[in-house]
Short mmCIF file of C-alpha atoms in Angstrom, two decimals:
data_model
loop_
_atom_site.label_atom_id
_atom_site.label_comp_id
_atom_site.label_asym_id
_atom_site.label_seq_id
_atom_site.Cartn_x
_atom_site.Cartn_y
_atom_site.Cartn_z
CA UNK A 99 175.24 127.80 141.88
CA UNK A 100 173.81 129.52 138.82
CA UNK A 101 171.61 126.38 138.12
CA UNK A 102 170.22 126.48 141.65
CA UNK A 103 169.60 130.31 141.50
CA UNK A 104 167.71 129.76 138.43
CA UNK A 105 165.43 127.34 139.82
CA UNK A 106 164.73 129.28 142.88
CA UNK A 107 163.92 132.38 140.75
CA UNK A 108 161.57 130.30 138.52
CA UNK A 109 159.83 129.03 141.87
CA UNK A 110 159.33 132.57 143.08
CA UNK A 111 157.88 133.77 139.75
CA UNK A 112 155.48 130.88 139.54
CA UNK A 113 154.48 131.19 143.06
CA UNK A 114 153.71 134.98 142.68
CA UNK A 115 151.86 134.21 139.44
CA UNK A 116 149.70 131.63 141.33
CA UNK A 117 148.88 134.24 143.94
CA UNK A 118 147.99 136.76 141.30
CA UNK A 119 145.59 134.23 139.74
CA UNK A 120 144.08 133.14 142.86
CA UNK A 121 141.60 135.87 143.19
CA UNK A 122 140.31 135.06 139.93
CA UNK A 123 139.92 131.39 140.76
CA UNK A 124 137.91 132.52 143.67
CA UNK A 125 135.81 134.71 141.54
CA UNK A 126 135.01 131.89 139.12
CA UNK A 127 133.95 129.70 141.88
CA UNK A 128 131.84 132.27 143.34
CA UNK A 129 130.23 132.99 140.03
CA UNK A 130 129.73 129.17 139.38
CA UNK A 131 128.22 128.78 142.62
CA UNK A 132 125.75 131.83 142.20
CA UNK A 133 124.87 130.73 138.80
CA UNK A 134 124.11 127.21 140.01
CA UNK A 135 122.05 128.69 142.90
CA UNK A 136 120.20 130.99 140.44
CA UNK A 137 119.50 127.93 138.03
CA UNK A 138 118.34 125.81 141.04
CA UNK A 139 116.01 128.57 142.41
CA UNK A 140 114.39 129.26 139.14
CA UNK A 141 113.04 125.69 139.06
CA UNK A 142 109.50 125.51 140.36
CA UNK A 143 109.03 123.41 143.31
CA UNK A 144 107.33 120.20 141.85
CA UNK A 145 109.87 120.04 139.00
CA UNK A 146 112.56 120.37 141.37
CA UNK A 147 110.88 117.66 143.75
CA UNK A 148 110.71 115.28 140.61
CA UNK A 149 114.19 115.90 139.50
CA UNK A 150 115.40 115.15 143.08
CA UNK A 151 113.10 111.87 143.32
CA UNK A 152 114.59 110.51 140.08
CA UNK A 153 118.08 111.24 141.39
CA UNK A 154 117.53 109.65 144.86
CA UNK A 155 115.41 106.61 143.56
CA UNK A 156 117.87 105.90 140.76
CA UNK A 157 120.69 106.18 143.19
CA UNK A 158 119.15 103.78 145.75
CA UNK A 159 118.60 101.22 142.97
CA UNK A 160 121.99 101.52 141.97
CA UNK A 161 123.39 101.05 145.52
CA UNK A 162 121.20 97.84 145.90
CA UNK A 163 122.41 96.49 142.48
CA UNK A 164 126.11 96.88 143.38
CA UNK A 165 125.92 95.65 147.02
CA UNK A 166 124.00 92.75 146.84
CA UNK A 167 125.41 89.05 146.24
CA UNK A 168 125.68 88.57 142.51
CA UNK A 169 125.26 84.91 143.10
CA UNK A 170 121.85 85.34 144.63
CA UNK A 171 120.13 86.48 141.47
CA UNK A 172 120.71 86.01 137.75
CA UNK A 173 119.34 89.39 136.71
CA UNK A 174 119.60 93.26 137.64
CA UNK A 175 115.95 93.65 138.69
CA UNK A 176 115.49 95.75 141.69
CA UNK A 177 111.81 94.60 142.92
CA UNK A 178 111.73 96.98 145.76
CA UNK A 179 111.79 100.04 143.41
CA UNK A 180 111.30 98.89 140.14
CA UNK A 181 108.03 97.06 139.04
CA UNK A 182 108.59 93.42 138.42
CA UNK A 183 105.16 91.87 137.47
CA UNK A 184 105.58 88.70 139.87
CA UNK A 185 106.51 90.85 142.89
CA UNK A 186 103.65 93.42 142.90
CA UNK A 187 101.98 91.89 145.89
CA UNK A 188 104.93 92.12 147.88
CA UNK A 189 106.10 95.79 146.82
CA UNK A 190 102.78 97.38 145.74
CA UNK A 191 104.21 101.08 145.96
CA UNK A 192 106.43 100.02 142.94
CA UNK A 193 103.54 101.14 140.65
CA UNK A 194 104.56 104.68 141.55
CA UNK A 195 108.38 104.44 142.39
CA UNK A 196 109.09 102.68 139.24
CA UNK A 197 108.51 105.70 136.93
CA UNK A 198 111.24 107.60 139.03
CA UNK A 199 113.69 104.73 138.79
CA UNK A 200 116.32 104.79 135.82
CA UNK A 201 118.83 101.92 135.62
CA UNK A 202 120.55 103.14 132.72
CA UNK A 203 122.98 106.01 132.58
CA UNK A 204 121.64 107.31 129.10
CA UNK A 205 118.21 107.24 130.28
CA UNK A 206 118.84 108.69 133.64
CA UNK A 207 120.50 111.91 131.91
CA UNK A 208 117.77 112.06 129.32
CA UNK A 209 115.06 112.00 132.16
CA UNK A 210 116.70 114.55 134.22
CA UNK A 211 117.15 117.07 131.31
CA UNK A 212 113.53 116.42 129.92
CA UNK A 213 112.01 116.62 133.51
CA UNK A 214 113.95 119.96 134.12
CA UNK A 215 113.02 121.65 130.96
CA UNK A 216 109.40 120.12 130.17
CA UNK A 217 108.42 120.12 133.85
CA UNK A 218 109.58 123.84 134.38
CA UNK A 219 107.56 124.84 131.21
CA UNK A 220 104.40 122.96 132.03
CA UNK A 221 104.40 123.90 135.82
CA UNK A 222 104.60 127.59 134.79
CA UNK A 223 101.63 127.32 132.43
CA UNK A 224 99.33 125.10 134.51
CA UNK A 225 100.39 125.65 138.28
CA UNK A 226 102.24 123.18 140.57
CA UNK A 227 99.04 121.24 141.53
CA UNK A 228 97.89 120.45 137.95
CA UNK A 229 101.31 119.24 136.99
CA UNK A 230 101.84 117.00 139.89
CA UNK A 231 98.31 115.35 139.11
CA UNK A 232 99.35 114.98 135.39
CA UNK A 233 102.69 113.36 136.32
CA UNK A 234 100.90 110.85 138.80
CA UNK A 235 98.27 110.04 136.14
CA UNK A 236 100.62 109.52 133.32
CA UNK A 237 103.22 107.91 135.40
CA UNK A 238 100.88 105.15 137.47
CA UNK A 239 98.23 104.41 134.80
CA UNK A 240 100.88 103.50 132.10
CA UNK A 241 102.54 101.45 134.59
CA UNK A 242 99.57 99.59 135.60
CA UNK A 243 98.58 99.01 131.94
CA UNK A 244 102.00 97.75 131.15
CA UNK A 245 101.98 95.35 134.09
CA UNK A 246 98.77 94.00 132.68
CA UNK A 247 100.46 93.25 129.39
CA UNK A 248 102.79 90.74 131.16
CA UNK A 249 100.21 89.45 133.47
CA UNK A 250 97.70 88.62 130.90
CA UNK A 251 100.27 86.40 128.66
CA UNK A 252 101.40 84.73 131.82
CA UNK A 253 98.10 83.25 132.62
CA UNK A 254 97.48 82.39 128.94
CA UNK A 255 100.87 80.55 128.44
CA UNK A 256 101.87 79.73 132.07
CA UNK A 257 105.34 81.14 131.32
CA UNK A 258 107.35 82.28 134.37
CA UNK A 259 109.36 84.67 132.35
CA UNK A 260 106.77 87.15 132.05
CA UNK A 261 106.66 87.53 135.84
CA UNK A 262 110.18 87.64 136.75
CA UNK A 263 112.39 88.31 133.71
CA UNK A 264 110.96 91.75 132.84
CA UNK A 265 111.18 94.99 135.04
CA UNK A 266 108.86 98.08 134.48
CA UNK A 267 110.76 101.48 135.25
CA UNK A 268 111.85 104.70 133.96
CA UNK A 269 109.98 108.08 132.80
CA UNK A 270 109.73 107.50 129.16
CA UNK A 271 105.80 107.25 129.76
CA UNK A 272 105.80 110.67 131.55
CA UNK A 273 108.05 112.09 129.10
CA UNK A 274 105.68 111.00 126.26
CA UNK A 275 102.94 112.68 128.13
CA UNK A 276 104.75 115.89 128.21
CA UNK A 277 105.08 115.82 124.48
CA UNK A 278 101.04 115.50 124.31
CA UNK A 279 100.94 118.43 126.71
CA UNK A 280 103.26 120.61 124.45
CA UNK A 281 101.29 119.64 121.48
CA UNK A 282 98.25 120.86 123.24
CA UNK A 283 99.73 124.02 124.41
CA UNK A 284 102.17 125.26 121.71
CA UNK A 285 101.65 122.76 118.66
CA UNK A 286 103.21 125.12 116.05
CA UNK A 287 106.49 126.16 118.19
CA UNK A 288 109.93 125.07 116.79
CA UNK A 289 112.58 123.18 118.50
CA UNK A 290 115.91 123.60 116.72
CA UNK A 291 118.69 121.24 116.88
CA UNK A 292 122.16 121.02 115.66
CA UNK A 293 122.82 124.65 115.96
CA UNK A 294 119.50 125.38 114.26
CA UNK A 295 120.20 123.60 111.00
CA UNK A 296 117.14 121.21 111.83
CA UNK A 297 113.82 122.64 113.04
CA UNK A 298 111.12 120.28 114.36
CA UNK A 299 107.64 121.51 115.24
CA UNK A 300 106.55 120.39 118.59
CA UNK A 301 103.51 118.64 117.33
CA UNK A 302 105.86 116.36 115.36
CA UNK A 303 107.93 115.39 118.28
CA UNK A 304 105.56 112.68 119.52
CA UNK A 305 105.49 110.84 116.04
CA UNK A 306 109.17 110.94 115.94
CA UNK A 307 109.46 109.22 119.50
CA UNK A 308 106.78 106.85 118.61
CA UNK A 309 108.74 105.84 115.50
CA UNK A 310 111.96 105.37 117.45
CA UNK A 311 110.13 102.98 119.87
CA UNK A 312 108.90 101.05 117.06
CA UNK A 313 112.47 100.57 115.56
CA UNK A 314 113.98 99.91 119.14
CA UNK A 315 111.26 97.27 119.66
CA UNK A 316 112.21 95.40 116.30
CA UNK A 317 115.92 95.71 116.76
CA UNK A 318 116.32 95.43 120.65
CA UNK A 319 113.14 93.99 121.82
CA UNK A 320 112.47 96.92 124.21
CA UNK A 321 109.06 95.68 125.01
CA UNK A 322 108.87 97.77 128.26
CA UNK A 323 109.99 101.13 126.82
CA UNK A 324 107.55 100.63 123.72
CA UNK A 325 104.43 100.08 125.97
CA UNK A 326 105.32 102.91 128.37
CA UNK A 327 105.71 105.25 125.67
CA UNK A 328 102.68 104.51 123.75
CA UNK A 329 100.41 103.92 126.66
CA UNK A 330 101.76 107.04 128.21
CA UNK A 331 100.75 109.31 125.43
CA UNK A 332 97.37 107.83 124.95
CA UNK A 333 96.64 108.17 128.71
CA UNK A 334 98.01 111.90 128.59
CA UNK A 335 95.59 112.65 125.63
CA UNK A 336 92.51 111.15 127.33
CA UNK A 337 93.48 112.98 130.69
CA UNK A 338 93.59 116.31 128.73
CA UNK A 339 90.62 115.43 126.29
CA UNK A 340 88.03 114.59 128.88
CA UNK A 341 89.33 115.18 132.50
CA UNK A 342 91.45 118.03 133.14
CA UNK A 343 89.81 121.36 134.27
CA UNK A 344 90.47 124.68 132.45
CA UNK A 345 88.54 127.83 132.86
CA UNK A 346 85.48 126.10 134.47
CA UNK A 347 85.51 123.53 131.29
CA UNK A 348 86.31 119.94 131.65
CA UNK A 349 88.73 118.73 128.95
CA UNK A 350 89.29 119.99 125.52
CA UNK A 351 86.89 118.77 122.87
CA UNK A 352 88.17 120.92 119.86
CA UNK A 353 88.83 119.17 116.59
CA UNK A 354 92.38 120.37 116.70
CA UNK A 355 93.11 117.92 119.46
CA UNK A 356 91.02 114.99 118.50
CA UNK A 357 92.58 111.62 118.53
CA UNK A 358 92.84 110.97 114.74
CA UNK A 359 95.17 113.99 114.37
CA UNK A 360 97.92 112.19 116.13
CA UNK A 361 98.01 109.67 113.34
CA UNK A 362 98.95 109.74 109.46
CA UNK A 363 95.93 110.83 107.20
CA UNK A 364 95.37 107.50 105.60
CA UNK A 365 94.59 106.12 109.27
CA UNK A 366 91.95 108.98 110.08
CA UNK A 367 88.82 107.20 109.02
CA UNK A 368 89.55 103.85 110.97
CA UNK A 369 90.79 105.86 113.91
CA UNK A 370 87.50 107.97 114.03
CA UNK A 371 85.40 104.80 113.74
CA UNK A 372 87.06 102.81 116.47
CA UNK A 373 87.37 105.88 118.87
CA UNK A 374 83.77 106.78 118.50
CA UNK A 375 82.76 103.11 119.38
CA UNK A 376 85.30 103.22 122.54
CA UNK A 377 83.75 106.65 123.50
CA UNK A 378 80.21 105.28 123.32
CA UNK A 379 81.21 102.66 125.69
CA UNK A 380 82.92 104.82 128.11
CA UNK A 381 79.91 107.12 128.16
CA UNK A 382 77.77 104.22 128.81
CA UNK A 383 79.98 103.12 131.71
CA UNK A 384 80.03 106.86 133.00
CA UNK A 385 83.78 107.00 132.49
CA UNK A 386 83.34 110.16 130.43
CA UNK A 387 80.74 112.58 130.15
CA UNK A 388 78.69 112.74 126.90
CA UNK A 389 78.51 115.79 124.72
CA UNK A 390 75.77 118.34 125.12
CA UNK A 391 72.63 117.11 123.05
CA UNK A 392 72.24 120.62 121.50
CA UNK A 393 75.69 120.36 119.73
CA UNK A 394 76.22 117.27 117.71
CA UNK A 395 79.72 116.06 118.24
CA UNK A 396 81.48 112.66 117.94
CA UNK A 397 84.57 111.74 119.78
CA UNK A 398 86.70 113.74 117.19
CA UNK A 399 84.94 116.90 117.93
CA UNK A 400 83.29 117.31 114.44
CA UNK A 401 80.02 119.28 114.57
CA UNK A 402 76.80 118.22 113.17
CA UNK A 403 74.85 120.42 110.90
CA UNK A 404 71.93 120.92 113.46
CA UNK A 405 72.75 123.41 116.33
CA UNK A 406 70.44 125.01 118.78
CA UNK A 407 73.09 126.99 120.56
CA UNK A 408 73.86 130.35 118.97
CA UNK A 409 77.49 130.76 120.44
CA UNK A 410 80.37 128.61 120.19
CA UNK A 411 80.46 125.67 122.90
CA UNK A 412 83.34 125.98 124.95
CA UNK A 413 86.22 123.56 123.91
CA UNK A 414 84.48 123.39 120.29
CA UNK A 415 86.09 123.74 117.05
CA UNK A 416 84.71 127.33 116.67
CA UNK A 417 85.56 128.45 120.02
CA UNK A 418 89.16 127.10 119.62
CA UNK A 419 89.35 129.14 116.41
CA UNK A 420 88.26 132.32 118.11
CA UNK A 421 90.71 131.75 120.88
CA UNK A 422 93.50 131.45 118.52
CA UNK A 423 92.34 134.56 116.83
CA UNK A 424 92.34 136.48 119.98
CA UNK A 425 95.73 135.24 120.87
CA UNK A 426 97.08 136.24 117.49
CA UNK A 427 95.77 139.83 117.68
CA UNK A 428 96.98 140.23 121.07
CA UNK A 429 100.42 139.13 120.22
CA UNK A 430 100.49 141.32 117.08
CA UNK A 431 99.41 144.47 119.12
CA UNK A 432 102.08 143.77 121.81
CA UNK A 433 104.79 143.66 119.16
CA UNK A 434 103.32 146.68 117.24
CA UNK A 435 103.17 148.80 120.43
CA UNK A 436 106.88 147.68 121.34
CA UNK A 437 108.10 149.26 118.17
CA UNK A 438 106.23 152.46 117.94
CA UNK A 439 106.45 155.48 120.14
CA UNK A 440 103.12 156.11 122.32
CA UNK A 441 100.85 158.83 121.34
CA UNK A 442 101.20 162.38 122.71
CA UNK A 443 97.82 161.73 124.49
CA UNK A 444 99.40 158.85 126.39
CA UNK A 445 96.42 156.39 125.53
CA UNK A 446 97.30 152.94 125.59
CA UNK A 447 97.02 150.50 122.68
CA UNK A 448 94.04 148.34 122.82
CA UNK A 449 94.46 144.96 124.38
CA UNK A 450 92.50 141.71 123.97
CA UNK A 451 91.97 139.93 127.19
CA UNK A 452 89.96 136.81 125.99
CA UNK A 453 92.29 134.07 126.63
CA UNK A 454 93.08 130.98 128.62
CA UNK A 455 95.67 130.00 130.85
CA UNK A 456 96.74 127.23 128.76
CA UNK A 457 97.27 129.67 125.86
CA UNK A 458 99.16 132.19 127.94
CA UNK A 459 102.26 129.99 127.88
CA UNK A 460 102.31 130.00 124.13
CA UNK A 461 102.15 133.74 123.87
CA UNK A 462 105.11 134.34 126.36
CA UNK A 463 108.60 135.15 124.84
CA UNK A 464 110.10 132.21 126.95
CA UNK A 465 113.06 130.07 125.54
CA UNK A 466 112.58 127.54 128.05
CA UNK A 467 111.25 124.91 125.70
CA UNK A 468 114.51 122.96 124.93
CA UNK A 469 116.24 126.55 124.56
CA UNK A 470 115.03 126.55 120.98
CA UNK A 471 113.94 129.34 118.74
CA UNK A 472 110.05 129.64 118.81
CA UNK A 473 107.71 130.73 116.06
CA UNK A 474 104.23 131.43 117.04
CA UNK A 475 101.68 130.99 114.50
CA UNK A 476 97.90 131.50 115.22
CA UNK A 477 95.35 130.28 112.61
CA UNK A 478 91.80 130.52 112.83
CA UNK A 479 89.15 129.02 110.54
CA UNK A 480 85.75 130.14 111.24
CA UNK A 481 82.88 129.35 108.71
CA UNK A 482 85.41 129.31 105.78
CA UNK A 483 87.23 132.51 106.79
CA UNK A 484 90.90 131.89 107.29
CA UNK A 485 93.04 134.48 108.96
CA UNK A 486 96.85 133.37 109.50
CA UNK A 487 99.31 135.64 111.33
CA UNK A 488 103.03 134.59 111.75
CA UNK A 489 104.77 136.34 114.36
CA UNK A 490 108.45 135.41 114.78
CA UNK A 491 110.47 136.35 117.73
CA UNK A 492 113.33 138.77 117.68
CA UNK A 493 115.80 136.06 118.52
CA UNK A 494 114.77 133.68 115.59
CA UNK A 495 114.16 135.66 112.50
CA UNK A 496 116.08 133.18 110.63
CA UNK A 497 114.21 130.01 111.92
CA UNK A 498 112.14 129.84 108.81
#
């Protein structure tokens, strides 16, 4: 009897404890749902749509892969969604859908995280329309160029493997283009990993990714990933350099964004020579607009000694330097005004309003970029005079 009474008493105690803990569990569920709702609603519309498209497209591809007859095919290609070179006439829409389809769990998670973080930042900096245009350009064109890298060898060798044994899919080309956009907007910001023990400048991320694709190509023969990444960043650079409109100016012709700056120093001379030849061909074909004759520039944005324009040309190295200096002065003014009490007269501190939308993203204290600490450095070099102002944010005083 004592034993039974003890069990009953224990049951009543545990039941009473569970009843007491139930409101806490309900509170946690409510808070979790509210937090999830906040996270979802804070994501801009195009970024949210891209994330949903990746999930839906990859889910459909997974469903097709595991429901079809395993004896009907010897590979895991899904030509109705992924771009299989030999089936492009049957499924031409795959030039677009292929960049949204991930058939690998690691690539799927990486694409979701990178799209949420990168897309959110770029959409706030550029706007929804410009981000959508950028994603379409850097998603479809690299797919077409990668498709050509399989079609041309097929016609040369006659090997059917180039048509049916490869599938072009994944967001790697678009993600590489995001790194080019970050390099254009916030090249000196820092991304901290491993708890802040390692800090990488944004402008160096693309080089790390490119090196990783080379190693992967050698070790694992990942030809599709290699082509998508390297063609993706080149297409993104060309679009930002020559075609994207910003403040009434088409492209960014500044020397700081020249093609050779993406390569090691020992390759600068040959890259300049080749890029100038290519630029001349594109101008002759009317694919690109030539530089104004009054301002002698080559493809790399270098000014000649003869100028007939008194002021800096928009997008030139001088205009870029002045823009960076104005940005630094404004950031310094904001920081000083936040630390000092306003004067009795109540007169506001002077502000500097000469800026472009693309630089406004870099002056916001916004930890969106990979949740990393950021250090904003603005350096201008005008006619040999250098002004360097480093402005660390409060939450990363130890980032240096």
